[in-house]
Amino acid sequence: MKFGKSFFNIFCAGAALTILAGCSTHGNAGGGSSPDKAVGIAMDTVFDVTVYGDEPGALDILEAAEELDTLVLSRYADSLISSYDSSSDASAVISGYDIDLTGIIEKCDEINAESDGAFDIRLGALSDLWNIDTVAKNEAEFVLPSEEEIKTALSDRSVYDLGSVGKGVFLDLAYEMLRENEASGAVISAGGSVLTYGEKNDGTDFRVAIASPFKEKDGLYGVIDLKGTYFISTSGTYERMAEYEGVVYHHILDPATGYPAWIPEDIAARKNVAGQEAFPVSVTVIAGSGLLSDALSTACFVMGVNEGMQLAGKYGAEVIYILDDGTCIYSDGLLKTEGETVVFGLRDE
C-alpha cells in the first residue's frame, strides 16, 4: 500500500470531523514550525496523521499501520491472527517494534471477563454471517440471517476477529514510535479511534470531534478538547450499517444474542432492559491505551449505560453515551459545555 501526502487534500473535509484542525499539507522534514502530515487508507479506513517534531515522519506511521494489519491483525491475509494457536506465543516486529499478539489476546480476554462477555474477539463466524462490512461498502446485498443461522454462528468460537481493537492496537504502536523518537506532539486519526500526543506547536488544545448519530454522516454532535496524550474511540450504529425493512442493522454485535446490539430483535432477547426507554446509538471512550479505548467503546455500547459506566470506571476511563432519544450521559470525570457546539473536557485539566 502506498501513501502520499497529497492524498490529504482529497480527504481533508472528512478527516476534519475526527480531528478538527486546518488542512495544511506542509511537511517539516527540516524541523520547521509546520507539522508533518500524511493521509492514507489502511484497515479499510482513512488514516490521518499529523506529527510535530522531526521524527517519526507521518508517512512512516502510516506505513506501520499497513504492515501491522497485513502481518498481524487481518484475518483475511496470511497473518498471525489468521493462524493463531493459543498453545504458543505469537509476536512480530513492525517498523522495528515488537507486537505481542498473545498479550493483545490476553488483554481482550480480560476485558471479556470484566464485561461479562459483552466484548468478544471470537465472533468471526458471526461477523461473517451478518456481513455488514461488505454490505456497507456496497459490495454485497444485505441478507437477514435466520435465527438458526445466528445460533450456529454464535456457537462457533474458532474464528478470531480483532476488528474491534485493530485501530487501537495501531495507535498503541504509533504512541511507541512517537515516544521513542521524542516527537513533541502528534494527533492521529484511525477512523473512529484517535490518539492525541504531547502538544501542538501553537500550544492550543487538541480538538476531537464526535460525529452525530442522528444526522447525515458528516454531521457533528460535539467536540472534546484535550491537552496531552489520550486515546479516544467511538462506537456507533451509524458507522457501518445496512437498513432492512426500516431497521438499521449495524456492525456492533451483542455476543449474548447474536444480533447487532440494541436493534429490536436484540432488545427482545435481552433480560436486562426492563423499564428502559432509550438505548445507545453512540459511545465514546477516553482511556489510557488504544486497545483499551477501542475495546471499552464496544463493550460499553453493548452493555448499556449503567453497566458500561461501571466497566469504564474499573479501567479509569471516561465515557460519553448518546442515546436514541437525544439524551447525552457522561462520566463524572468530564465537563460538558452547551453552546453552538457541545464541548467536553476533562475536569482535571
Coordinates of N, CA and C in Angstrom, one line a residue, residues 72-283:
V72 N -0.1 -9.0 11.1 CA -0.6 -9.4 12.4 C -2.1 -9.5 12.5
L73 N -2.9 -8.4 12.1 CA -4.2 -8.3 12.5 C -5.3 -8.8 11.6
S74 N -5.1 -8.7 10.3 CA -6.1 -9.1 9.3 C -6.3 -10.6 9.2
R75 N -7.5 -11.0 9.5 CA -7.8 -12.4 9.3 C -8.1 -12.8 7.9
Y76 N -8.0 -11.9 7.0 CA -8.2 -12.2 5.6 C -6.8 -12.2 4.8
A77 N -5.7 -12.2 5.6 CA -4.4 -12.3 5.0 C -3.6 -13.4 5.7
D78 N -2.4 -13.7 5.2 CA -1.6 -14.7 5.9 C -0.9 -14.0 7.0
S79 N -1.7 -13.8 8.1 CA -1.2 -13.0 9.2 C -1.1 -13.9 10.5
L80 N -0.6 -13.3 11.6 CA -0.5 -14.1 12.8 C -1.9 -14.4 13.4
I81 N -2.9 -13.5 13.3 CA -4.2 -13.8 13.9 C -4.9 -14.9 13.0
S82 N -4.7 -15.0 11.7 CA -5.4 -15.9 10.9 C -4.9 -17.4 11.2
S83 N -3.7 -17.5 11.8 CA -3.3 -18.9 12.1 C -2.9 -19.0 13.6
Y84 N -3.5 -18.1 14.4 CA -3.1 -18.1 15.8 C -3.5 -19.4 16.5
D85 N -2.5 -19.9 17.3 CA -2.6 -21.1 18.1 C -2.4 -20.7 19.5
S86 N -3.4 -20.8 20.4 CA -3.2 -20.3 21.7 C -2.2 -21.1 22.6
S87 N -1.8 -22.2 22.0 CA -0.8 -23.0 22.7 C 0.6 -22.5 22.7
S88 N 0.8 -21.5 21.8 CA 2.2 -21.0 21.7 C 2.1 -19.4 21.6
D89 N 3.2 -18.8 22.0 CA 3.3 -17.3 21.9 C 3.4 -16.9 20.4
A90 N 2.9 -15.7 20.1 CA 2.9 -15.2 18.8 C 3.3 -13.7 18.9
S91 N 4.3 -13.3 18.1 CA 4.7 -11.9 18.1 C 5.3 -11.6 16.7
A92 N 5.4 -10.3 16.4 CA 6.0 -9.9 15.2 C 6.7 -8.6 15.4
V93 N 7.6 -8.2 14.5 CA 8.3 -6.9 14.6 C 7.8 -6.0 13.5
I94 N 7.2 -4.9 13.9 CA 6.6 -4.0 12.9 C 7.3 -2.6 13.0
S95 N 8.0 -2.2 12.0 CA 8.7 -1.0 12.0 C 9.7 -0.9 13.1
G96 N 10.3 -2.1 13.4 CA 11.3 -2.1 14.5 C 10.7 -2.3 15.9
Y97 N 9.4 -2.4 16.0 CA 8.8 -2.5 17.4 C 8.1 -3.9 17.5
D98 N 8.3 -4.5 18.7 CA 7.7 -5.8 19.0 C 6.2 -5.7 19.2
I99 N 5.4 -6.5 18.5 CA 4.0 -6.6 18.7 C 3.7 -8.0 19.3
D100 N 3.2 -8.0 20.5 CA 2.9 -9.2 21.2 C 1.4 -9.6 21.0
L101 N 1.2 -10.4 20.0 CA -0.2 -10.8 19.7 C -0.8 -11.6 20.9
T102 N 0.0 -12.5 21.5 CA -0.5 -13.2 22.6 C -1.0 -12.3 23.8
G103 N -0.2 -11.3 24.0 CA -0.5 -10.3 25.1 C -1.8 -9.5 24.7
I104 N -2.0 -9.2 23.4 CA -3.2 -8.5 23.0 C -4.4 -9.4 23.2
I105 N -4.3 -10.6 22.9 CA -5.5 -11.5 23.0 C -5.8 -11.7 24.5
E106 N -4.7 -11.8 25.3 CA -5.0 -12.0 26.8 C -5.6 -10.7 27.4
K107 N -5.3 -9.6 26.9 CA -5.9 -8.3 27.4 C -7.4 -8.3 26.9
C108 N -7.6 -8.7 25.7 CA -9.0 -8.8 25.2 C -9.8 -9.8 26.0
D109 N -9.2 -10.9 26.4 CA -9.9 -11.9 27.2 C -10.2 -11.4 28.6
E110 N -9.3 -10.6 29.1 CA -9.6 -9.9 30.4 C -10.8 -9.0 30.4
I111 N -10.9 -8.2 29.3 CA -12.0 -7.3 29.1 C -13.3 -8.1 28.9
N112 N -13.2 -9.2 28.2 CA -14.3 -10.0 28.0 C -14.9 -10.5 29.4
A113 N -14.0 -10.9 30.3 CA -14.4 -11.4 31.6 C -15.0 -10.2 32.4
E114 N -14.3 -9.1 32.4 CA -14.8 -7.9 33.2 C -16.1 -7.4 32.7
S115 N -16.4 -7.6 31.4 CA -17.7 -7.1 30.8 C -18.8 -8.1 30.8
D116 N -18.5 -9.3 31.4 CA -19.5 -10.4 31.4 C -19.8 -10.8 30.0
G117 N -18.8 -10.8 29.1 CA -18.9 -11.3 27.8 C -19.4 -10.3 26.8
A118 N -19.6 -9.1 27.1 CA -20.1 -8.1 26.2 C -19.1 -7.7 25.1
F119 N -17.8 -8.0 25.4 CA -16.8 -7.8 24.4 C -16.1 -9.1 24.1
D120 N -16.1 -9.5 22.8 CA -15.6 -10.9 22.5 C -14.9 -10.8 21.1
I121 N -13.7 -11.3 21.1 CA -12.9 -11.3 19.8 C -13.0 -12.6 19.1
R122 N -13.9 -13.5 19.5 CA -14.0 -14.8 18.9 C -15.4 -14.9 18.2
L123 N -15.8 -13.8 17.6 CA -17.1 -13.8 16.9 C -16.9 -13.7 15.4
G124 N -15.8 -14.2 14.9 CA -15.5 -14.0 13.4 C -16.6 -14.7 12.6
A125 N -17.1 -15.9 13.0 CA -18.1 -16.6 12.2 C -19.4 -15.8 12.2
L126 N -19.7 -15.2 13.3 CA -21.0 -14.5 13.4 C -20.9 -13.2 12.6
S127 N -19.7 -12.5 12.7 CA -19.5 -11.3 11.9 C -19.6 -11.6 10.4
D128 N -19.0 -12.8 10.0 CA -19.1 -13.2 8.6 C -20.6 -13.4 8.1
L129 N -21.3 -14.0 9.0 CA -22.7 -14.3 8.7 C -23.5 -13.0 8.5
W130 N -23.3 -12.0 9.3 CA -24.0 -10.7 9.1 C -23.4 -9.9 8.0
N131 N -22.1 -10.0 7.8 CA -21.5 -9.4 6.6 C -21.8 -7.9 6.4
I132 N -21.9 -7.2 7.5 CA -22.2 -5.8 7.5 C -21.1 -5.0 6.8
D133 N -19.8 -5.3 7.1 CA -18.8 -4.5 6.5 C -18.8 -4.5 5.0
T134 N -19.1 -5.7 4.4 CA -19.1 -5.8 2.9 C -20.4 -5.1 2.4
V135 N -21.5 -5.2 3.1 CA -22.7 -4.6 2.7 C -22.5 -3.1 2.7
A136 N -21.9 -2.6 3.8 CA -21.7 -1.1 4.0 C -20.9 -0.5 2.9
K137 N -20.0 -1.3 2.3 CA -19.2 -0.9 1.1 C -19.8 -1.1 -0.2
N138 N -21.1 -1.5 -0.2 CA -21.9 -1.7 -1.4 C -21.3 -2.8 -2.3
E139 N -20.7 -3.8 -1.6 CA -20.1 -4.9 -2.3 C -20.9 -6.2 -2.2
A140 N -22.0 -6.1 -1.5 CA -23.0 -7.2 -1.4 C -24.3 -6.7 -1.0
E141 N -25.3 -7.5 -1.2 CA -26.7 -7.2 -0.8 C -26.9 -7.8 0.6
F142 N -27.6 -7.0 1.4 CA -27.9 -7.5 2.8 C -28.9 -8.6 2.8
V143 N -28.6 -9.7 3.5 CA -29.5 -10.8 3.7 C -29.6 -11.0 5.2
L144 N -30.9 -10.9 5.7 CA -31.1 -11.1 7.1 C -31.0 -12.5 7.5
P145 N -30.0 -12.8 8.4 CA -29.8 -14.2 8.8 C -31.0 -14.8 9.6
S146 N -31.2 -16.1 9.5 CA -32.3 -16.7 10.2 C -31.8 -17.0 11.7
E147 N -32.8 -17.2 12.6 CA -32.4 -17.5 14.0 C -31.5 -18.7 14.1
E148 N -31.8 -19.7 13.3 CA -30.9 -20.9 13.3 C -29.5 -20.6 12.9
E149 N -29.4 -19.8 11.8 CA -28.0 -19.4 11.3 C -27.3 -18.6 12.4
I150 N -28.0 -17.7 13.1 CA -27.3 -17.0 14.1 C -26.9 -17.8 15.3
K151 N -27.7 -18.8 15.7 CA -27.4 -19.7 16.8 C -26.2 -20.5 16.4
T152 N -26.1 -21.0 15.2 CA -25.0 -21.8 14.8 C -23.7 -21.0 14.7
A153 N -23.8 -19.8 14.1 CA -22.6 -19.0 14.0 C -22.1 -18.5 15.4
L154 N -23.0 -18.3 16.3 CA -22.7 -17.8 17.7 C -22.0 -18.9 18.4
S155 N -22.3 -20.1 18.1 CA -21.7 -21.3 18.9 C -20.3 -21.6 18.3
D156 N -19.9 -21.0 17.2 CA -18.6 -21.2 16.6 C -17.6 -20.2 17.2
R157 N -16.8 -20.6 18.1 CA -15.8 -19.7 18.7 C -14.4 -19.9 18.2
S158 N -14.3 -20.4 17.0 CA -12.9 -20.8 16.4 C -12.3 -19.6 15.6
V159 N -13.1 -18.6 15.3 CA -12.5 -17.6 14.4 C -12.3 -16.3 15.2
Y160 N -11.0 -15.9 15.3 CA -10.7 -14.7 16.0 C -10.9 -13.5 15.0
D161 N -11.4 -12.4 15.6 CA -11.6 -11.2 14.8 C -11.2 -10.0 15.7
L162 N -10.1 -9.4 15.3 CA -9.6 -8.2 16.1 C -10.0 -6.9 15.5
G163 N -11.1 -6.9 14.7 CA -11.5 -5.7 14.1 C -12.0 -4.6 15.1
S164 N -12.4 -5.1 16.2 CA -12.9 -4.2 17.3 C -11.8 -3.5 18.0
V165 N -10.5 -4.0 17.9 CA -9.4 -3.4 18.6 C -8.2 -3.0 17.7
G166 N -8.3 -3.4 16.4 CA -7.2 -3.2 15.5 C -6.7 -1.8 15.4
K167 N -7.6 -0.9 15.3 CA -7.1 0.5 15.2 C -6.5 1.0 16.5
G168 N -7.0 0.5 17.6 CA -6.4 0.9 18.9 C -5.0 0.3 19.0
V169 N -4.9 -1.0 18.6 CA -3.5 -1.6 18.6 C -2.6 -0.7 17.8
F170 N -3.0 -0.3 16.6 CA -2.2 0.6 15.8 C -1.8 1.9 16.6
L171 N -2.8 2.5 17.2 CA -2.5 3.7 18.0 C -1.5 3.5 19.1
D172 N -1.5 2.3 19.7 CA -0.5 2.0 20.7 C 0.9 1.9 20.1
L173 N 1.0 1.3 18.9 CA 2.2 1.2 18.2 C 2.7 2.6 17.8
A174 N 1.8 3.4 17.3 CA 2.1 4.8 16.9 C 2.6 5.6 18.1
Y175 N 2.0 5.4 19.3 CA 2.5 6.0 20.5 C 3.9 5.7 20.8
E176 N 4.3 4.4 20.7 CA 5.6 4.0 21.0 C 6.6 4.6 20.0
M177 N 6.2 4.7 18.7 CA 7.1 5.3 17.7 C 7.3 6.8 18.1
L178 N 6.3 7.5 18.5 CA 6.4 8.9 18.9 C 7.2 9.1 20.1
R179 N 7.0 8.2 21.1 CA 7.7 8.4 22.4 C 9.2 8.1 22.2
E180 N 9.5 7.0 21.6 CA 10.9 6.7 21.5 C 11.7 7.6 20.6
N181 N 11.0 8.3 19.7 CA 11.7 9.2 18.8 C 11.6 10.7 19.3
E182 N 11.0 10.8 20.5 CA 10.9 12.1 21.2 C 10.2 13.2 20.3
A183 N 9.1 12.8 19.7 CA 8.3 13.8 19.0 C 7.6 14.7 20.0
S184 N 7.5 16.0 19.6 CA 7.0 16.9 20.6 C 5.4 16.8 20.7
G185 N 4.8 16.3 19.6 CA 3.4 16.2 19.7 C 2.9 15.5 18.4
A186 N 1.6 15.0 18.5 CA 1.0 14.4 17.3 C -0.4 14.2 17.5
V187 N -1.2 14.1 16.5 CA -2.6 13.7 16.5 C -2.8 12.8 15.4
I188 N -3.4 11.6 15.7 CA -3.5 10.6 14.7 C -5.0 10.1 14.7
S189 N -5.6 10.1 13.6 CA -7.0 9.6 13.5 C -7.0 8.3 12.7
A190 N -7.6 7.3 13.2 CA -7.8 6.0 12.5 C -9.2 5.6 12.5
G191 N -10.0 6.3 11.7 CA -11.4 6.1 11.7 C -12.0 6.6 12.9
G192 N -12.7 5.8 13.7 CA -13.3 6.2 14.9 C -12.4 6.2 16.1
S193 N -11.1 6.0 15.9 CA -10.1 6.0 17.0 C -9.1 7.1 16.8
V194 N -8.7 7.8 17.9 CA -7.8 8.9 17.8 C -6.8 8.9 18.9
L195 N -5.6 9.2 18.6 CA -4.5 9.5 19.6 C -4.1 10.9 19.5
T196 N -4.2 11.6 20.7 CA -3.5 12.9 20.9 C -2.3 12.7 21.7
Y197 N -1.2 13.3 21.3 CA 0.1 13.0 21.9 C 0.9 14.3 22.1
G198 N 1.4 14.5 23.3 CA 2.2 15.7 23.6 C 1.4 17.0 23.5
E199 N 2.0 17.9 22.7 CA 1.3 19.2 22.5 C 1.6 19.7 21.1
K200 N 0.7 20.5 20.6 CA 0.8 21.2 19.3 C 1.8 22.3 19.4
N201 N 2.3 22.7 18.2 CA 3.3 23.8 18.2 C 2.8 25.1 18.8
D202 N 1.5 25.4 18.5 CA 1.0 26.6 19.0 C 0.4 26.6 20.4
G203 N 0.5 25.4 21.1 CA 0.0 25.3 22.4 C -1.4 25.2 22.6
T204 N -2.2 25.2 21.6 CA -3.7 25.1 21.7 C -4.1 23.6 22.0
D205 N -5.3 23.5 22.4 CA -5.9 22.1 22.7 C -6.0 21.3 21.4
F206 N -5.9 20.0 21.6 CA -6.3 19.1 20.6 C -7.9 19.1 20.6
R207 N -8.5 19.1 19.5 CA -10.0 19.1 19.4 C -10.4 17.9 18.6
V208 N -11.1 17.0 19.3 CA -11.5 15.8 18.6 C -13.0 15.8 18.5
A209 N -13.5 15.5 17.3 CA -15.0 15.6 17.1 C -15.7 14.3 17.4
I210 N -16.9 14.4 17.8 CA -17.8 13.3 17.9 C -18.9 13.5 16.9
A211 N -19.0 12.5 15.9 CA -20.0 12.6 14.9 C -21.4 12.5 15.4
S212 N -22.3 13.1 14.8 CA -23.7 13.0 15.2 C -24.3 11.7 14.7
P213 N -24.9 10.9 15.5 CA -25.6 9.7 15.1 C -26.9 9.9 14.5
F214 N -27.4 11.2 14.5 CA -28.8 11.5 14.1 C -28.9 12.2 12.8
K215 N -27.8 12.7 12.3 CA -27.8 13.5 11.0 C -27.1 12.6 9.9
E216 N -26.9 13.3 8.8 CA -26.1 12.7 7.7 C -24.7 12.4 8.3
K217 N -24.0 11.5 7.7 CA -22.7 11.0 8.2 C -21.7 12.1 8.6
D218 N -21.8 13.2 7.8 CA -20.8 14.3 8.1 C -21.3 15.3 9.2
G219 N -22.4 15.0 9.9 CA -22.9 15.9 10.9 C -22.0 15.8 12.2
L220 N -22.0 16.9 12.9 CA -21.2 17.0 14.1 C -22.1 17.1 15.4
Y221 N -21.9 16.2 16.3 CA -22.6 16.3 17.6 C -21.9 17.2 18.6
G222 N -20.6 17.1 18.7 CA -19.8 17.9 19.6 C -18.3 17.6 19.5
V223 N -17.5 18.3 20.4 CA -16.1 18.1 20.4 C -15.6 17.8 21.8
I224 N -14.4 17.2 21.8 CA -13.7 17.0 23.1 C -12.4 17.8 23.0
D225 N -12.2 18.7 23.9 CA -10.9 19.5 24.0 C -10.0 18.8 25.0
L226 N -8.7 18.5 24.5 CA -7.8 17.8 25.3 C -6.4 18.4 25.2
K227 N -5.7 18.3 26.3 CA -4.2 18.7 26.4 C -3.5 17.4 26.8
G228 N -2.5 17.1 25.9 CA -1.6 15.9 26.3 C -2.0 14.7 25.6
T229 N -1.6 13.5 26.2 CA -1.7 12.2 25.5 C -3.0 11.5 26.0
Y230 N -3.8 11.2 25.0 CA -5.1 10.4 25.3 C -5.4 9.5 24.1
F231 N -6.1 8.5 24.4 CA -6.7 7.6 23.3 C -8.2 7.7 23.4
I232 N -8.8 8.0 22.3 CA -10.3 8.2 22.2 C -10.9 7.3 21.1
S233 N -11.9 6.6 21.4 CA -12.6 5.7 20.5 C -14.1 5.9 20.6
T234 N -14.7 5.9 19.4 CA -16.2 6.0 19.3 C -16.7 4.8 18.6
S235 N -17.8 4.2 19.2 CA -18.5 3.1 18.5 C -20.0 3.6 18.3
G236 N -20.5 3.4 17.1 CA -21.9 3.9 16.9 C -22.6 3.1 15.9
T237 N -23.9 3.2 15.9 CA -24.8 2.5 14.9 C -24.7 3.0 13.5
Y238 N -24.1 4.3 13.4 CA -24.1 4.9 12.1 C -22.8 4.7 11.3
E239 N -21.9 3.9 11.9 CA -20.6 3.8 11.3 C -20.6 2.8 10.1
R240 N -21.0 1.6 10.3 CA -21.2 0.6 9.3 C -22.5 -0.1 9.5
M241 N -23.4 0.0 8.5 CA -24.7 -0.5 8.8 C -25.4 -0.8 7.4
A242 N -26.5 -1.5 7.6 CA -27.4 -1.8 6.5 C -28.8 -1.6 7.0
E243 N -29.7 -1.1 6.2 CA -31.1 -0.9 6.6 C -32.0 -1.9 5.8
Y244 N -32.8 -2.5 6.6 CA -33.7 -3.5 6.0 C -35.1 -3.4 6.7
E245 N -36.1 -3.2 5.9 CA -37.5 -3.0 6.4 C -37.6 -2.1 7.6
G246 N -36.9 -0.9 7.4 CA -36.9 0.1 8.4 C -36.1 -0.1 9.6
V247 N -35.3 -1.2 9.7 CA -34.5 -1.4 10.9 C -33.0 -1.3 10.4
V248 N -32.2 -0.6 11.2 CA -30.8 -0.4 11.0 C -30.0 -1.5 11.6
Y249 N -29.4 -2.4 10.8 CA -28.6 -3.5 11.3 C -27.1 -3.0 11.2
H250 N -26.4 -2.8 12.3 CA -25.1 -2.3 12.3 C -24.1 -3.4 12.7
H251 N -22.8 -3.0 12.8 CA -21.7 -4.0 12.9 C -21.4 -4.3 14.3
I252 N -22.0 -3.7 15.3 CA -21.6 -3.9 16.7 C -22.5 -5.1 17.3
L253 N -22.0 -6.3 17.3 CA -22.8 -7.4 17.6 C -22.8 -7.7 19.1
D254 N -24.0 -8.1 19.6 CA -24.2 -8.5 21.0 C -23.9 -10.0 21.2
P255 N -22.8 -10.3 21.9 CA -22.4 -11.8 22.0 C -23.5 -12.6 22.7
A256 N -24.3 -11.9 23.5 CA -25.3 -12.7 24.2 C -26.5 -13.1 23.3
T257 N -26.8 -12.3 22.3 CA -28.0 -12.6 21.5 C -27.6 -13.0 20.0
G258 N -26.5 -12.6 19.6 CA -26.1 -12.8 18.2 C -26.6 -11.8 17.2
Y259 N -27.3 -10.8 17.7 CA -27.9 -9.7 16.8 C -27.0 -8.4 17.1
P260 N -27.1 -7.5 16.1 CA -26.5 -6.2 16.4 C -27.1 -5.6 17.7
A261 N -26.3 -5.0 18.5 CA -26.8 -4.6 19.8 C -27.8 -3.5 19.7
W262 N -28.9 -3.6 20.5 CA -29.9 -2.6 20.7 C -30.8 -2.4 19.4
I263 N -30.8 -3.3 18.5 CA -31.9 -3.3 17.5 C -33.1 -4.1 18.1
P264 N -34.3 -4.0 17.5 CA -35.5 -4.6 18.1 C -35.3 -6.1 18.5
E265 N -34.7 -6.9 17.6 CA -34.6 -8.3 17.9 C -33.6 -8.5 19.1
D266 N -32.6 -7.7 19.2 CA -31.7 -7.8 20.3 C -32.3 -7.4 21.6
I267 N -33.1 -6.3 21.6 CA -33.8 -5.8 22.8 C -34.8 -6.9 23.3
A268 N -35.5 -7.5 22.4 CA -36.5 -8.5 22.7 C -35.8 -9.7 23.4
A269 N -34.6 -10.0 23.0 CA -33.9 -11.2 23.5 C -33.2 -10.9 24.8
R270 N -33.0 -9.7 25.2 CA -32.3 -9.3 26.4 C -33.2 -9.5 27.7
K271 N -32.5 -9.7 28.8 CA -33.1 -9.9 30.1 C -32.9 -8.7 31.0
N272 N -32.2 -7.7 30.5 CA -31.8 -6.6 31.4 C -32.2 -5.2 30.9
V273 N -33.3 -5.2 30.2 CA -33.8 -3.9 29.6 C -35.1 -3.5 30.1
A274 N -35.6 -4.1 31.1 CA -37.0 -3.8 31.6 C -37.0 -2.3 32.1
G275 N -37.9 -1.6 31.7 CA -38.1 -0.2 32.1 C -37.3 0.8 31.3
Q276 N -36.4 0.3 30.4 CA -35.6 1.3 29.6 C -36.4 1.8 28.5
E277 N -36.3 3.1 28.2 CA -37.0 3.7 27.1 C -36.0 4.3 26.1
A278 N -34.7 4.4 26.4 CA -33.8 4.9 25.4 C -32.5 4.0 25.4
F279 N -31.9 3.9 24.2 CA -30.8 2.9 24.0 C -29.7 3.6 23.3
P280 N -28.4 3.0 23.5 CA -27.3 3.7 23.0 C -27.3 3.7 21.4
V281 N -26.8 4.8 20.9 CA -26.5 4.9 19.4 C -25.1 5.3 19.2
S282 N -24.4 5.8 20.2 CA -23.0 6.2 20.1 C -22.4 6.2 21.5
V283 N -21.2 5.6 21.6 CA -20.4 5.6 22.8 C -19.0 6.0 22.5

